[in-house]
Coordinates of N, CA and C in Angstrom, one line a residue:
M27 N 0.8 -1.2 0.0 CA 0.0 0.0 0.0 C 0.9 1.2 0.0
Y28 N 0.5 2.2 -0.7 CA 1.2 3.5 -0.7 C 0.9 4.3 0.5
D29 N 1.9 4.7 1.2 CA 1.7 5.5 2.4 C 1.8 7.0 2.0
P30 N 0.7 7.7 2.0 CA 0.8 9.1 1.5 C 1.6 10.0 2.4
Y31 N 1.9 9.6 3.7 CA 2.7 10.4 4.6 C 4.2 10.3 4.4
V32 N 4.6 9.1 3.8 CA 6.0 9.0 3.6 C 6.4 8.8 2.1
G33 N 5.4 8.7 1.3 CA 5.6 8.6 -0.1 C 6.2 7.4 -0.7
K34 N 6.0 6.2 0.0 CA 6.5 5.0 -0.5 C 5.5 3.8 -0.3
K35 N 5.7 2.8 -1.0 CA 4.8 1.6 -0.9 C 5.2 0.8 0.4
E36 N 4.1 0.3 1.0 CA 4.3 -0.6 2.1 C 3.7 -2.0 1.8
R37 N 4.2 -3.0 2.4 CA 3.6 -4.3 2.1 C 2.3 -4.4 2.8
G38 N 1.5 -5.3 2.2 CA 0.1 -5.6 2.9 C -1.0 -5.0 2.0
S39 N -2.2 -5.3 2.5 CA -3.4 -4.8 1.8 C -3.7 -3.4 2.2
R40 N -4.6 -2.8 1.5 CA -5.1 -1.4 1.8 C -5.7 -1.4 3.2
A41 N -5.2 -0.6 4.1 CA -5.7 -0.5 5.4 C -6.9 0.5 5.4
E42 N -7.9 0.1 6.1 CA -9.1 1.0 6.3 C -9.4 1.0 7.8
A43 N -9.7 2.1 8.2 CA -10.1 2.3 9.6 C -11.5 1.8 9.8
A44 N -11.7 1.0 10.9 CA -13.0 0.5 11.1 C -13.8 1.4 12.0
P45 N -15.1 1.5 11.8 CA -16.0 2.3 12.7 C -16.1 1.6 14.0
P46 N -16.5 2.3 15.1 CA -16.6 1.8 16.4 C -17.5 0.6 16.4
A47 N -17.3 -0.4 17.3 CA -18.1 -1.5 17.4 C -19.6 -1.1 17.8
A48 N -20.5 -1.9 17.3 CA -21.9 -1.5 17.6 C -22.1 -1.3 19.1
G49 N -22.8 -0.2 19.4 CA -23.2 0.0 20.8 C -22.0 0.7 21.6
R50 N -20.9 0.9 20.9 CA -19.7 1.5 21.6 C -19.7 3.0 21.3
S51 N -19.8 3.8 22.3 CA -19.7 5.2 22.1 C -18.2 5.7 22.1
L52 N -18.0 6.8 21.6 CA -16.6 7.3 21.5 C -16.1 7.6 22.9
H53 N -16.7 8.5 23.5 CA -16.2 8.9 24.9 C -17.5 9.4 25.6
A54 N -17.7 8.9 26.8 CA -18.8 9.4 27.6 C -18.5 10.8 28.1
D55 N -17.2 11.0 28.4 CA -16.8 12.3 28.8 C -15.3 12.5 28.6
E56 N -14.7 13.6 29.0 CA -13.4 13.9 28.7 C -12.4 13.0 29.4
S57 N -12.8 12.2 30.4 CA -11.9 11.4 31.2 C -11.1 10.4 30.4
T58 N -11.7 9.8 29.3 CA -11.0 8.8 28.5 C -10.3 9.4 27.3
L59 N -10.5 10.7 27.1 CA -9.9 11.3 25.9 C -8.4 11.3 25.9
A60 N -7.8 11.8 26.9 CA -6.3 12.0 27.0 C -5.6 10.7 26.8
A61 N -6.1 9.6 27.4 CA -5.4 8.3 27.3 C -5.4 7.8 25.8
E62 N -6.4 8.1 25.1 CA -6.5 7.6 23.7 C -5.8 8.5 22.7
W63 N -5.8 9.8 22.9 CA -5.3 10.8 22.0 C -4.2 11.5 22.6
P64 N -2.9 11.2 22.2 CA -1.8 11.8 22.8 C -1.6 13.3 22.7
W65 N -2.3 13.8 21.7 CA -2.3 15.3 21.5 C -3.6 15.9 22.0
S66 N -4.1 15.4 23.1 CA -5.4 15.9 23.6 C -5.3 17.2 24.2
K67 N -6.5 17.7 24.6 CA -6.6 19.0 25.2 C -5.6 19.2 26.4
D68 N -5.4 18.1 27.2 CA -4.5 18.1 28.3 C -3.1 18.5 27.8
A69 N -2.8 18.1 26.6 CA -1.4 18.4 26.1 C -1.5 19.7 25.2
G70 N -2.5 20.5 25.4 CA -2.6 21.7 24.6 C -3.2 21.6 23.2
G71 N -3.8 20.5 22.9 CA -4.3 20.2 21.6 C -5.8 20.3 21.5
E72 N -6.4 19.2 21.0 CA -7.8 19.2 20.7 C -8.8 19.2 21.9
D73 N -10.0 19.2 21.6 CA -11.0 19.4 22.6 C -12.1 18.2 22.4
F74 N -12.7 17.9 23.5 CA -13.6 16.8 23.5 C -14.7 16.9 22.4
G75 N -15.1 18.0 22.1 CA -16.2 18.2 21.1 C -15.7 17.9 19.7
D76 N -14.4 17.6 19.5 CA -13.8 17.2 18.2 C -14.0 15.8 17.9
H77 N -14.5 15.0 18.8 CA -14.5 13.5 18.6 C -15.9 13.0 18.3
F78 N -16.5 13.5 17.2 CA -17.7 13.0 16.8 C -17.7 12.8 15.3
E79 N -18.1 11.6 14.8 CA -18.1 11.2 13.4 C -19.1 12.0 12.6
T80 N -18.8 12.3 11.4 CA -19.7 12.9 10.4 C -20.6 11.7 9.9
P81 N -21.9 11.9 10.0 CA -22.8 10.8 9.5 C -22.7 10.5 8.0
K82 N -23.0 9.3 7.6 CA -23.0 9.0 6.2 C -23.9 9.9 5.3
R83 N -25.0 10.3 5.9 CA -25.9 11.1 5.1 C -25.3 12.4 4.7
A84 N -24.3 12.9 5.5 CA -23.6 14.1 5.1 C -22.7 13.9 3.9
Y85 N -22.1 12.7 3.8 CA -21.2 12.4 2.7 C -22.1 12.2 1.5
R86 N -23.3 11.6 1.7 CA -24.2 11.5 0.5 C -24.6 12.9 0.0
D87 N -24.8 13.8 0.9 CA -25.1 15.2 0.5 C -24.0 15.8 -0.4
I88 N -22.8 15.5 -0.1 CA -21.7 16.2 -0.9 C -21.2 15.3 -2.1
K89 N -21.8 14.1 -2.2 CA -21.4 13.2 -3.4 C -21.5 13.9 -4.7
P90 N -22.6 14.7 -5.0 CA -22.7 15.3 -6.3 C -21.5 16.3 -6.5
V91 N -21.1 17.0 -5.5 CA -20.0 17.9 -5.6 C -18.7 17.2 -5.9
L92 N -18.5 16.1 -5.2 CA -17.3 15.3 -5.4 C -17.3 14.7 -6.8
R93 N -18.5 14.2 -7.3 CA -18.6 13.7 -8.6 C -18.2 14.7 -9.7
K94 N -18.7 16.0 -9.5 CA -18.4 17.1 -10.4 C -16.9 17.4 -10.4
E95 N -16.3 17.3 -9.3 CA -14.8 17.5 -9.2 C -14.1 16.5 -10.0
A96 N -14.5 15.2 -9.8 CA -13.9 14.1 -10.6 C -14.0 14.4 -12.1
Q97 N -15.2 14.8 -12.5 CA -15.5 15.1 -13.9 C -14.6 16.2 -14.4
R98 N -14.5 17.3 -13.6 CA -13.7 18.4 -13.9 C -12.2 18.0 -14.1
R99 N -11.7 17.1 -13.3 CA -10.4 16.6 -13.4 C -10.2 15.5 -14.5
E100 N -11.4 15.1 -15.0 CA -11.4 14.0 -16.0 C -10.8 12.7 -15.5
I101 N -11.3 12.3 -14.3 CA -10.9 11.1 -13.7 C -12.1 10.4 -13.2
E102 N -12.0 9.1 -12.9 CA -13.1 8.3 -12.3 C -13.3 8.8 -10.8
E103 N -14.5 8.7 -10.3 CA -14.8 9.0 -8.9 C -13.9 8.2 -8.0
S104 N -13.7 7.0 -8.3 CA -12.8 6.1 -7.4 C -11.4 6.6 -7.4
A105 N -11.0 7.4 -8.3 CA -9.6 7.9 -8.4 C -9.4 9.2 -7.7
L106 N -10.5 9.9 -7.4 CA -10.4 11.2 -6.8 C -9.8 11.0 -5.4
R107 N -8.7 11.7 -5.1 CA -8.0 11.6 -3.8 C -8.6 12.5 -2.8
L108 N -9.2 12.0 -1.8 CA -9.9 12.8 -0.7 C -9.1 12.7 0.6
Y109 N -8.9 13.8 1.2 CA -8.1 13.8 2.4 C -8.9 14.5 3.6
D110 N -9.0 13.8 4.7 CA -9.6 14.4 5.9 C -8.6 14.2 7.0
P111 N -8.0 15.3 7.4 CA -6.9 15.2 8.4 C -7.4 14.9 9.8
Y112 N -8.7 15.1 10.0 CA -9.3 14.9 11.4 C -9.9 13.6 11.6
F113 N -9.1 12.7 12.2 CA -9.5 11.3 12.4 C -10.3 11.2 13.7
C114 N -11.4 10.5 13.7 CA -12.1 10.2 14.9 C -12.0 8.7 15.2
R115 N -12.8 8.0 14.4 CA -12.7 6.5 14.4 C -12.5 6.0 13.0
G116 N -12.4 6.8 12.1 CA -12.2 6.4 10.7 C -13.4 6.0 9.9
A117 N -14.6 6.3 10.4 CA -15.8 5.9 9.7 C -16.0 6.6 8.4
M118 N -15.4 7.8 8.3 CA -15.5 8.5 7.0 C -14.9 7.8 5.9
V119 N -13.9 7.0 6.1 CA -13.3 6.2 5.0 C -14.3 5.2 4.6
T120 N -14.9 4.5 5.5 CA -15.9 3.5 5.2 C -17.1 4.1 4.4
H121 N -17.6 5.3 4.9 CA -18.7 6.0 4.3 C -18.4 6.4 2.9
L122 N -17.2 7.0 2.6 CA -16.9 7.4 1.3 C -16.6 6.2 0.4
N123 N -15.9 5.2 0.9 CA -15.7 4.0 0.1 C -17.1 3.4 -0.4
S124 N -18.1 3.4 0.5 CA -19.4 2.8 0.1 C -20.1 3.7 -0.9
L125 N -19.7 4.9 -1.0 CA -20.3 5.8 -2.0 C -19.5 5.9 -3.3
G126 N -18.4 5.0 -3.4 CA -17.7 4.9 -4.7 C -16.3 5.7 -4.7
F127 N -16.0 6.2 -3.6 CA -14.7 7.0 -3.5 C -13.7 6.1 -2.7
A128 N -12.8 5.5 -3.5 CA -11.9 4.5 -2.9 C -10.5 5.1 -2.5
N129 N -10.2 6.3 -2.9 CA -8.9 6.9 -2.6 C -9.1 7.9 -1.5
V130 N -9.3 7.4 -0.3 CA -9.5 8.3 0.9 C -8.4 8.2 1.9
I131 N -7.9 9.3 2.3 CA -6.8 9.4 3.3 C -7.4 10.0 4.6
N132 N -7.3 9.2 5.6 CA -7.7 9.6 7.0 C -7.0 8.7 8.0
A133 N -6.1 9.3 8.7 CA -5.3 8.5 9.7 C -5.3 9.2 11.0
K134 N -5.1 8.4 12.0 CA -5.0 8.9 13.4 C -3.6 9.5 13.6
R135 N -3.4 10.8 13.2 CA -2.2 11.5 13.3 C -2.4 12.9 13.8
D136 N -1.4 13.5 14.3 CA -1.4 14.9 14.7 C -1.3 15.8 13.4
F137 N -2.4 16.3 12.9 CA -2.4 17.0 11.7 C -1.5 18.3 11.8
Y138 N -1.5 18.9 12.9 CA -0.8 20.2 13.1 C 0.7 19.9 13.1
A139 N 1.1 18.8 13.6 CA 2.5 18.4 13.6 C 2.9 18.0 12.1
D140 N 2.0 17.4 11.4 CA 2.2 17.1 10.0 C 2.4 18.4 9.2
I141 N 1.6 19.4 9.5 CA 1.8 20.6 8.8 C 3.2 21.2 9.1
A142 N 3.5 21.2 10.3 CA 4.8 21.8 10.8 C 6.0 21.1 10.1
A143 N 5.8 19.7 9.9 CA 6.9 18.9 9.3 C 6.8 18.8 7.8
D144 N 5.8 19.5 7.2 CA 5.5 19.5 5.8 C 5.3 18.0 5.3
R145 N 4.4 17.3 6.1 CA 4.1 15.9 5.7 C 2.6 15.7 5.4
V146 N 2.0 16.7 4.9 CA 0.6 16.6 4.6 C 0.5 15.9 3.2
P147 N -0.2 14.8 3.0 CA -0.2 14.1 1.8 C -0.9 14.9 0.6
A148 N -0.4 14.6 -0.6 CA -1.0 15.2 -1.7 C -2.5 14.8 -1.8
H149 N -3.4 15.7 -2.2 CA -4.8 15.4 -2.3 C -5.4 16.4 -3.2

């Protein structure tokens, strides 16, 4: 698999983030946030309100816009590279894949550190 953050191929199949298990909430409150997210609010970073997934219906709403962008670039929808730097549980990858967009980049990384290190993937 091509790692967009380092620009080289890696062995193995395409990794996709899985949505949370059925019935499992992200966080009941901020007490579990810092343990899971090393760049949490306690470390001067994100905030509890940042940990909510965008529902699939929202991606369905923007599908016509993404389709038009693929047409404008004269590429297939599945080849349109989409990048969302804000990872929660990775459900957005699953949602966009199910809508025909296979080239989705969404990883549990510190986006602001990636910007500082000039490691934001091409999209």
